[in-house]
Short mmCIF file of C-alpha atoms and ligand atoms in Angstrom, two decimals:
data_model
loop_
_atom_site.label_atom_id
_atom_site.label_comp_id
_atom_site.label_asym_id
_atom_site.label_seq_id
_atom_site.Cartn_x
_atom_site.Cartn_y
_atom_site.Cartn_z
CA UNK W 1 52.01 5.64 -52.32
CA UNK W 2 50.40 8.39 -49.99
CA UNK W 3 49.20 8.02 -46.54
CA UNK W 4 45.82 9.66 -48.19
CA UNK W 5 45.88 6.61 -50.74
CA UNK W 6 46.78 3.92 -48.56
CA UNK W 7 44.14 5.27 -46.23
CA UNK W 8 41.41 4.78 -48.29
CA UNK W 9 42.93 1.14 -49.24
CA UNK W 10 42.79 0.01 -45.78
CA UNK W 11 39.44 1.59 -45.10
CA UNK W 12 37.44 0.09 -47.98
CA UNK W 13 34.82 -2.33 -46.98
CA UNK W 14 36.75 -5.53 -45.73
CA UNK W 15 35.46 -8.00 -48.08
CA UNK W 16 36.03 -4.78 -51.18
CA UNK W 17 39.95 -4.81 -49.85
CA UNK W 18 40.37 -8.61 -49.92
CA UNK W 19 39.73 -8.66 -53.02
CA UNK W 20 41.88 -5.94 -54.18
CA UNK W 21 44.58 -7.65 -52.48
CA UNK W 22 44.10 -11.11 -54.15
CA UNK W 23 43.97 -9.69 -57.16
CA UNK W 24 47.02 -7.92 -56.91
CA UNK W 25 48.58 -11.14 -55.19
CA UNK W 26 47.52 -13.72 -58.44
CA UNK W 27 48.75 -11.00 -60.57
CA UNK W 28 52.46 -11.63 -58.76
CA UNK W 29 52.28 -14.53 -57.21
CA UNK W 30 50.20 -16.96 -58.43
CA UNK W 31 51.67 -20.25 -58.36
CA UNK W 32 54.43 -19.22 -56.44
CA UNK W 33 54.88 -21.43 -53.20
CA UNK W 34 54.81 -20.07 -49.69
CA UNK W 35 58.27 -19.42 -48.30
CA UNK W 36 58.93 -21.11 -44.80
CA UNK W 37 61.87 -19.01 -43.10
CA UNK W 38 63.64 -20.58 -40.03
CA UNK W 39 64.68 -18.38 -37.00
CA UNK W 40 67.69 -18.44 -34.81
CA UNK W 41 68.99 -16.60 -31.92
CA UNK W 42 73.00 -16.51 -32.71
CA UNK W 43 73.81 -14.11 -29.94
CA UNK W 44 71.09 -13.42 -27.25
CA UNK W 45 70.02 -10.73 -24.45
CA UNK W 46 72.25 -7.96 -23.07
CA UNK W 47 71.80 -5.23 -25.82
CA UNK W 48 72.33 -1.71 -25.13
CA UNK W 49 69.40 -0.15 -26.83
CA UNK W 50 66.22 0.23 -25.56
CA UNK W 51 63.35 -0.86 -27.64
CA UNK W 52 60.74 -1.20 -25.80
CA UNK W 53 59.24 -4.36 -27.38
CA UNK W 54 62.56 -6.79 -26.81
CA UNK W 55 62.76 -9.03 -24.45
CA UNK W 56 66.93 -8.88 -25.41
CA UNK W 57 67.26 -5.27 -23.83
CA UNK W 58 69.08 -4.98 -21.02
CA UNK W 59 67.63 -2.01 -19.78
CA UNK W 60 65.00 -4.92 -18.60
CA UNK W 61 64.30 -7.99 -16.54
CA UNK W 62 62.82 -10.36 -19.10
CA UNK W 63 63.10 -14.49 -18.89
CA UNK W 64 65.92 -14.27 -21.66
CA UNK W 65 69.64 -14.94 -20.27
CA UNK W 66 73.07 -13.41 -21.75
CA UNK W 67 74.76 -15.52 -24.02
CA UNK W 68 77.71 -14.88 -26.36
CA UNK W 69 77.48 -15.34 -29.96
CA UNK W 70 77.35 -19.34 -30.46
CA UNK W 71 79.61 -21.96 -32.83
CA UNK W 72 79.46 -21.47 -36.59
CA UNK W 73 78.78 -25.30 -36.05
CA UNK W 74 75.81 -24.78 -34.62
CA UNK W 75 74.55 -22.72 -36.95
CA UNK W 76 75.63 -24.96 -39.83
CA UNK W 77 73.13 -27.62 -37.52
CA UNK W 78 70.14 -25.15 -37.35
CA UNK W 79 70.26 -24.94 -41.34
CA UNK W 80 70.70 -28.69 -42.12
CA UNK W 81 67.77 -29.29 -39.74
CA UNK W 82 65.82 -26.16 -41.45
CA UNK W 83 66.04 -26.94 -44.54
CA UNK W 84 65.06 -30.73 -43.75
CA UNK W 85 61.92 -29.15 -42.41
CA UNK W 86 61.14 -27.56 -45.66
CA UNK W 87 62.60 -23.72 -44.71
CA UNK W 88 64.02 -22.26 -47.75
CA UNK W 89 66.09 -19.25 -46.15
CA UNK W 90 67.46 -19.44 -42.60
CA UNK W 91 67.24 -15.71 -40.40
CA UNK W 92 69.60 -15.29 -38.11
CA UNK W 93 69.70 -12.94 -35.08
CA UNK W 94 72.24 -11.08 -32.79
CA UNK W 95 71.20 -8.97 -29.97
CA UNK W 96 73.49 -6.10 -29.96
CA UNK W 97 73.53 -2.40 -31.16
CA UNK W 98 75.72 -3.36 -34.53
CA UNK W 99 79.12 -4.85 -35.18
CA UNK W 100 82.33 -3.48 -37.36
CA UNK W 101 84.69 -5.38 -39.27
CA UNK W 102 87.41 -4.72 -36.13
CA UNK W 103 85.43 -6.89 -33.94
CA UNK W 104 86.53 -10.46 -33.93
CA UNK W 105 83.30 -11.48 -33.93
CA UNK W 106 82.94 -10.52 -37.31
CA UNK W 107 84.66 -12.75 -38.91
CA UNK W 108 82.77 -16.14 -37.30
CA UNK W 109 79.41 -14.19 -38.61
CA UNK W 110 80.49 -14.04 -42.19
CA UNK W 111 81.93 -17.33 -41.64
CA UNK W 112 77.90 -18.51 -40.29
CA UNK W 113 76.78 -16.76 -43.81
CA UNK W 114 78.89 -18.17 -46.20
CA UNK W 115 78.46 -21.91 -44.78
CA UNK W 116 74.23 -21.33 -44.21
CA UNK W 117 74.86 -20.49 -48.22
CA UNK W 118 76.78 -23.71 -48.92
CA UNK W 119 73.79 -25.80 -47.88
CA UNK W 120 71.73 -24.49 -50.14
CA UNK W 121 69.39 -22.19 -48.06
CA UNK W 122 69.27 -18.29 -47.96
CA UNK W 123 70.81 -16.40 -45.74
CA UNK W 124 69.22 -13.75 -43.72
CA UNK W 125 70.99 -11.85 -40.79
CA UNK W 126 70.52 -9.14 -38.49
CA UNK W 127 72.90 -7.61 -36.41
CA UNK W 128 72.04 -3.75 -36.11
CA UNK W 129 73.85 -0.78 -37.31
CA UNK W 130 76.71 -1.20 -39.76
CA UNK W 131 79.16 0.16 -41.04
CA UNK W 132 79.25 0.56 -45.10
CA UNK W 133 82.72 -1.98 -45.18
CA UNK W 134 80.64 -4.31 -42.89
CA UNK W 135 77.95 -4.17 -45.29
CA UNK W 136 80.28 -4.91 -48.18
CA UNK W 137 82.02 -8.08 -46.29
CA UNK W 138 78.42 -9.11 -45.73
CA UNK W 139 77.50 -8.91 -48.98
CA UNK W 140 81.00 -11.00 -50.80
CA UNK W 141 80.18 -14.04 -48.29
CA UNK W 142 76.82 -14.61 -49.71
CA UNK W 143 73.89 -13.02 -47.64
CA UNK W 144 71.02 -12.95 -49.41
CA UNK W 145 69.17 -10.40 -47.54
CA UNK W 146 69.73 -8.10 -44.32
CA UNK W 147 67.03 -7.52 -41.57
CA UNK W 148 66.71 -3.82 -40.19
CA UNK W 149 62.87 -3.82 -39.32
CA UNK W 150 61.95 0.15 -38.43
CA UNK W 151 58.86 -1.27 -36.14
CA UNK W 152 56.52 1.01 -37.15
CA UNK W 153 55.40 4.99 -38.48
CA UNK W 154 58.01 7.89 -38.00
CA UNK W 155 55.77 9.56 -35.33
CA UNK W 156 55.45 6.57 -33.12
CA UNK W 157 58.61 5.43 -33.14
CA UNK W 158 60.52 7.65 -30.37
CA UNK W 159 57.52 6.63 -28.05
CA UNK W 160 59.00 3.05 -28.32
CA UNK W 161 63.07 3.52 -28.67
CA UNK W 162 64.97 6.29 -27.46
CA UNK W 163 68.54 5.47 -27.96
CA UNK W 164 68.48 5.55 -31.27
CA UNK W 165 66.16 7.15 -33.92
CA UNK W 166 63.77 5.82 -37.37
CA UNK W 167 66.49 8.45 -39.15
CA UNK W 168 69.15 5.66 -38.01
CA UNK W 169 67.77 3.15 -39.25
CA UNK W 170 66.89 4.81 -42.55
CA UNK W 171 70.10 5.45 -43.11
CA UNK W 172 71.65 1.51 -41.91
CA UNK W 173 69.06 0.57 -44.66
CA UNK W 174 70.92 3.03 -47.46
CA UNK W 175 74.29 1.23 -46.37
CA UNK W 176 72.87 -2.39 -46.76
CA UNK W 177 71.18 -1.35 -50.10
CA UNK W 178 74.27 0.52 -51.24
CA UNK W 179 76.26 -2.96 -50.56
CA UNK W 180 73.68 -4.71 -52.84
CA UNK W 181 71.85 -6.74 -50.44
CA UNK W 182 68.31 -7.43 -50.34
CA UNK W 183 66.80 -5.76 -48.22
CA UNK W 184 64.25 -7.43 -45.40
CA UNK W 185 62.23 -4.68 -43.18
CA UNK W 186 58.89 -4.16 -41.92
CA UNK W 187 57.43 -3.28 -38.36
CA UNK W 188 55.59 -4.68 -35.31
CA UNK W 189 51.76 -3.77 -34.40
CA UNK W 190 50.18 -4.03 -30.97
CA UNK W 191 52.35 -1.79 -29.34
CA UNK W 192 49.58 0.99 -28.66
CA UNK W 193 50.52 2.27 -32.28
CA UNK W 194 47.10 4.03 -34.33
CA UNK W 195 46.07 2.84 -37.33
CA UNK W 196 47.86 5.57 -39.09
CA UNK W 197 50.98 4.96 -37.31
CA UNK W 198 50.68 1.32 -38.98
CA UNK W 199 49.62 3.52 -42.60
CA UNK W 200 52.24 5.65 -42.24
CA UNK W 201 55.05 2.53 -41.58
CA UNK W 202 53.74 1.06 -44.54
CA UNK W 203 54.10 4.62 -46.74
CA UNK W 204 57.89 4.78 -45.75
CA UNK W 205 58.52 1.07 -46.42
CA UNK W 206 56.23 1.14 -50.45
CA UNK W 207 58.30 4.79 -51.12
CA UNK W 208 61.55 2.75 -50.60
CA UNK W 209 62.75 2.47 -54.49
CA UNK W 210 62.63 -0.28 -54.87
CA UNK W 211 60.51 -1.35 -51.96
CA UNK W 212 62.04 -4.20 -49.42
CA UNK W 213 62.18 -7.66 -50.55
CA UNK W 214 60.61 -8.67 -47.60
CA UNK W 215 57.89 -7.32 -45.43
CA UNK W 216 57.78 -8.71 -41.83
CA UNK W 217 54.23 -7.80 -40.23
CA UNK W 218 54.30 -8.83 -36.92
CA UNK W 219 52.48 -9.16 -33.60
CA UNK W 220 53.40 -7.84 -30.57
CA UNK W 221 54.51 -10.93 -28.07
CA UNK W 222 54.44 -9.29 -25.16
CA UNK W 223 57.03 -9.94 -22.72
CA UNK W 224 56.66 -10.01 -18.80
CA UNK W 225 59.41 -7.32 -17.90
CA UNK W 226 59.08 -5.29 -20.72
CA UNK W 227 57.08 -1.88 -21.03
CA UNK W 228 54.89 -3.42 -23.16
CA UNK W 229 54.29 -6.08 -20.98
CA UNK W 230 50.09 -5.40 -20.60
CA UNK W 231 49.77 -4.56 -24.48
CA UNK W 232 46.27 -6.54 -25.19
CA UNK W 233 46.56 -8.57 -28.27
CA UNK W 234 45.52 -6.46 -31.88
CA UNK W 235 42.29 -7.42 -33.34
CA UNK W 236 42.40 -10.03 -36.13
CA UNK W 237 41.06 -8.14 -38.78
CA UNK W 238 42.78 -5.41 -38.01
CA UNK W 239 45.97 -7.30 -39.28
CA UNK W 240 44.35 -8.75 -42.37
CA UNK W 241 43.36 -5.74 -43.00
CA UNK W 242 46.99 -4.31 -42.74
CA UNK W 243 48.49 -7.22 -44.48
CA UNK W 244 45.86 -6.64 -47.75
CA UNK W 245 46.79 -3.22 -47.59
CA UNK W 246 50.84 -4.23 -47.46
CA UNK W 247 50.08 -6.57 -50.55
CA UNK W 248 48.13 -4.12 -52.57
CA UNK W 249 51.39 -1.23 -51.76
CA UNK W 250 54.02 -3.38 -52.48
CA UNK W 251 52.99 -6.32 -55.03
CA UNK W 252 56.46 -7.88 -55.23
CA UNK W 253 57.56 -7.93 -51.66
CA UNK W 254 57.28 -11.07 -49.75
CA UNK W 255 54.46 -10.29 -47.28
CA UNK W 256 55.59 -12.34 -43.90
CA UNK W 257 52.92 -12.98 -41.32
CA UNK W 258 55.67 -13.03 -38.43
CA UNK W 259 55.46 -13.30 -34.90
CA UNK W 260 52.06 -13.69 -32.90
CA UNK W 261 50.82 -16.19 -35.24
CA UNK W 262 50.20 -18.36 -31.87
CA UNK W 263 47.32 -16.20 -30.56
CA UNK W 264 45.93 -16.34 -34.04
CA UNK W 265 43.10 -19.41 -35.07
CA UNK W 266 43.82 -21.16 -38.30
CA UNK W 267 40.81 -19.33 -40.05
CA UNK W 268 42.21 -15.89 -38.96
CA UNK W 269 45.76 -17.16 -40.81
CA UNK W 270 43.93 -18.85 -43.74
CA UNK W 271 42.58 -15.01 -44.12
CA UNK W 272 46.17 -13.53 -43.49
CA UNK W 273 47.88 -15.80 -47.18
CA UNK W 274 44.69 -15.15 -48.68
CA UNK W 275 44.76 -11.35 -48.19
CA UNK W 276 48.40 -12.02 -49.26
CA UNK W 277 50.85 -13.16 -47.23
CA UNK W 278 53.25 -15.62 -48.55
CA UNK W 279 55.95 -16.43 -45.72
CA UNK W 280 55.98 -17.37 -42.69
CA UNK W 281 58.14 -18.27 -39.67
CA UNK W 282 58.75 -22.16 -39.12
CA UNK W 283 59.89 -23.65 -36.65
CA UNK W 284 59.29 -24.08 -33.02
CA UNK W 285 61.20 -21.44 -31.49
CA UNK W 286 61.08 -17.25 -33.08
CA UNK W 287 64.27 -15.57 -31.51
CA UNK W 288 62.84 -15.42 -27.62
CA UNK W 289 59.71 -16.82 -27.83
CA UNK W 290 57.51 -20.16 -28.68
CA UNK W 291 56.12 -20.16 -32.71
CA UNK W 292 53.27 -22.56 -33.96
CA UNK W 293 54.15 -25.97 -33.80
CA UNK W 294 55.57 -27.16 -37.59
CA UNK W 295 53.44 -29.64 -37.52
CA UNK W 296 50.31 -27.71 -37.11
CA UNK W 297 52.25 -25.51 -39.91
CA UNK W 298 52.12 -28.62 -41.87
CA UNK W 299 48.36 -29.44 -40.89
CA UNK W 300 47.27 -25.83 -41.75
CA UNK W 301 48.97 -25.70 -45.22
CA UNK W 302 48.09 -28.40 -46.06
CA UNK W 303 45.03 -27.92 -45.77
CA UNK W 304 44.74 -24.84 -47.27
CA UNK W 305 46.60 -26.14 -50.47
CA UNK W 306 49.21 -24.07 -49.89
CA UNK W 307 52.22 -26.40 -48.81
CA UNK W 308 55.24 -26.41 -50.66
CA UNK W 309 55.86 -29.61 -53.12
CA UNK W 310 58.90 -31.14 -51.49
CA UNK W 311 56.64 -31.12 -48.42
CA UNK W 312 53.86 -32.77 -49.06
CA UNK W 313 55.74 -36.30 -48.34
CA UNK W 314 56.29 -35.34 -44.77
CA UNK W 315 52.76 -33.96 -44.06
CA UNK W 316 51.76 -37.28 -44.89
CA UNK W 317 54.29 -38.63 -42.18
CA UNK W 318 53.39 -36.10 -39.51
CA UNK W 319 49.97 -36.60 -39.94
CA UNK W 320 49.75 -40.36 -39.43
CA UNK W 321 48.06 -40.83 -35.83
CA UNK W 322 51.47 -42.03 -33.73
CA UNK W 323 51.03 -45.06 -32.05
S1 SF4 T 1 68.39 -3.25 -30.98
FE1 SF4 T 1 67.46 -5.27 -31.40
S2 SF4 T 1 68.16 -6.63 -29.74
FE2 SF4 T 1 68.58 -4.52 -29.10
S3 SF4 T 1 66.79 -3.94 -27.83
FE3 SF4 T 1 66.38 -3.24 -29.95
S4 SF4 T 1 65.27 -4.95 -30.94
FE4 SF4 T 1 66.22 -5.76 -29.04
#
């Protein structure tokens, strides 16, 4: 699709795009339940690169401590507990500028995919730039999909990362493809980004062929130390409005209203999965920062009609007044 095209998408009168968007959504999606992805931190803070966004960088001083990458055991916990909460694909995420196969580490990580696999759940990673064997590995033990977000339009994008460029990651996202994974990648707003910068993030992700699996729209968080600590908060309808517009460009991606969802009211999210997302982030923690509570996850679905069958037994639970 064109920037002129999705231009006039986005712009339409708001209540003209919504209904695009549904449209296209009940053509794809109807009946199809809303995916509930868990998020965990397997190797936190100290990363080389620069983005200016991440709280993990250690280029700054953010609340977020060191740590090395953690137990395959503990991973294995996280994705028990996920999927007990309902979460049908466990993300996982390393804080580094990418891993080979020669580094030990490598082998505990596909060891974390193949046994999140085993218990049922999808596996999700992302761990940076790698290299086409890594890919390959990645792929035989079982992961499902790979993250490698490119955070937002070509033109923007050196304004928020410097040490490396969106060509990079274009080209980490032909290696992933090429080792047949599924591919998970979308972009952050809030950062002082235009509207077109968002447009044009959202051309480069619907001319993929095919386009990503998975589209994470998110909301800048912004973190105290970073340069995008005083970023005010994006407008509301400004991401419905993108999120219709992601929907309408790429009907058969999974549309994931990501982080930020905290700052947003329930009606402004009930507007979000109606414009069309269809995923979300569950679970109290995203990689360095608080989510919604799951039960107000519940709560919300629930009342929207929207939460997955095997659920609907423990929103009855978690909705009982304790005593
Ligand atoms: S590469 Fe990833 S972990 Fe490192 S600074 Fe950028 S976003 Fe943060």
């Amino acid at each position: 699709m064109t920037l002129e095209h999705l231009k006039a998408i986005y712009h339409q009168p708001f209540f003209d795009l919504l209904e695009q968007a549904r449209k296209v959504h009940q053509t794809h999606w109807k009946g199809k339940p809303l995916q509930l992805c868990a998020l965990l931190s397997i190797k936190s803070g100290g990363c080389s690169e620069d983005c200016a966004y991440c709280a993990q960088s250690s280029r700054y001083s953010t609340h977020v401590k060191r740590e090395g990458l953690i137990p395959v055991e503990q991973v294995v916990s996280a994705a028990v507990r996920a999927k007990a909460a309902g979460a049908t694909r466990l993300c996982m995420g390393a804080a580094w500028r990418g891993i080979d196969t020669d580094d030990p580490r490598f082998l505990s990580i596909l060891e974390m995919v193949r046994r999140v696999r085993e218990t049922g759940l999808e596996a999700c990673i992302t761990l940076g730039v790698l290299s086409p064997s890594a890919a390959q590995q990645l792929q035989k033990a079982g992961l499902t999909v790979y993250n490698h977000n490119l955070d937002t339009g070509e033109e923007f994008f050196p304004k928020i990362v410097s040490t490396h460029s969106f060509r990079d990651r274009l080209e980490n996202i032909r290696r992933i493809r090429e080792a047949g994974i599924g591919l998970c990648c979308g972009g952050i707003i809030g950062m002082g980004e235009s509207v077109d910068d968002r447009l044009s993030l959202l051309q480069t992700l619907s001319s993929m062929t095919p386009p990503p699996d998975s589209v994470p729209i998110n909301c800048l968080i912004p973190i105290p130390g970073t340069p995008l600590e005083k970023q005010p908060p994006v407008p509301s309808f400004e991401l419905i409005r993108l999120i219709a517009t992601a929907r309408i460009a790429m009907p058969q991606a999974r549309v994931r209203l990501a982080a930020g969802r905290l700052k947003l009211s329930p009606e402004a999210q009930a507007l979000c999965f109606y414009a069309g997302a269809n995923s979300i982030f569950h679970g109290e923690k995203l990689l360095t920062t608080n989510n919604q509570a799951p039960n107000q996850d519940i709560k919300l679905l629930q009342e929207l009609d929207l939460l997955p069958e095997d659920l609907l037994g423990k929103a009855e639970n978690s909705l009982q007044p304790s005593a």
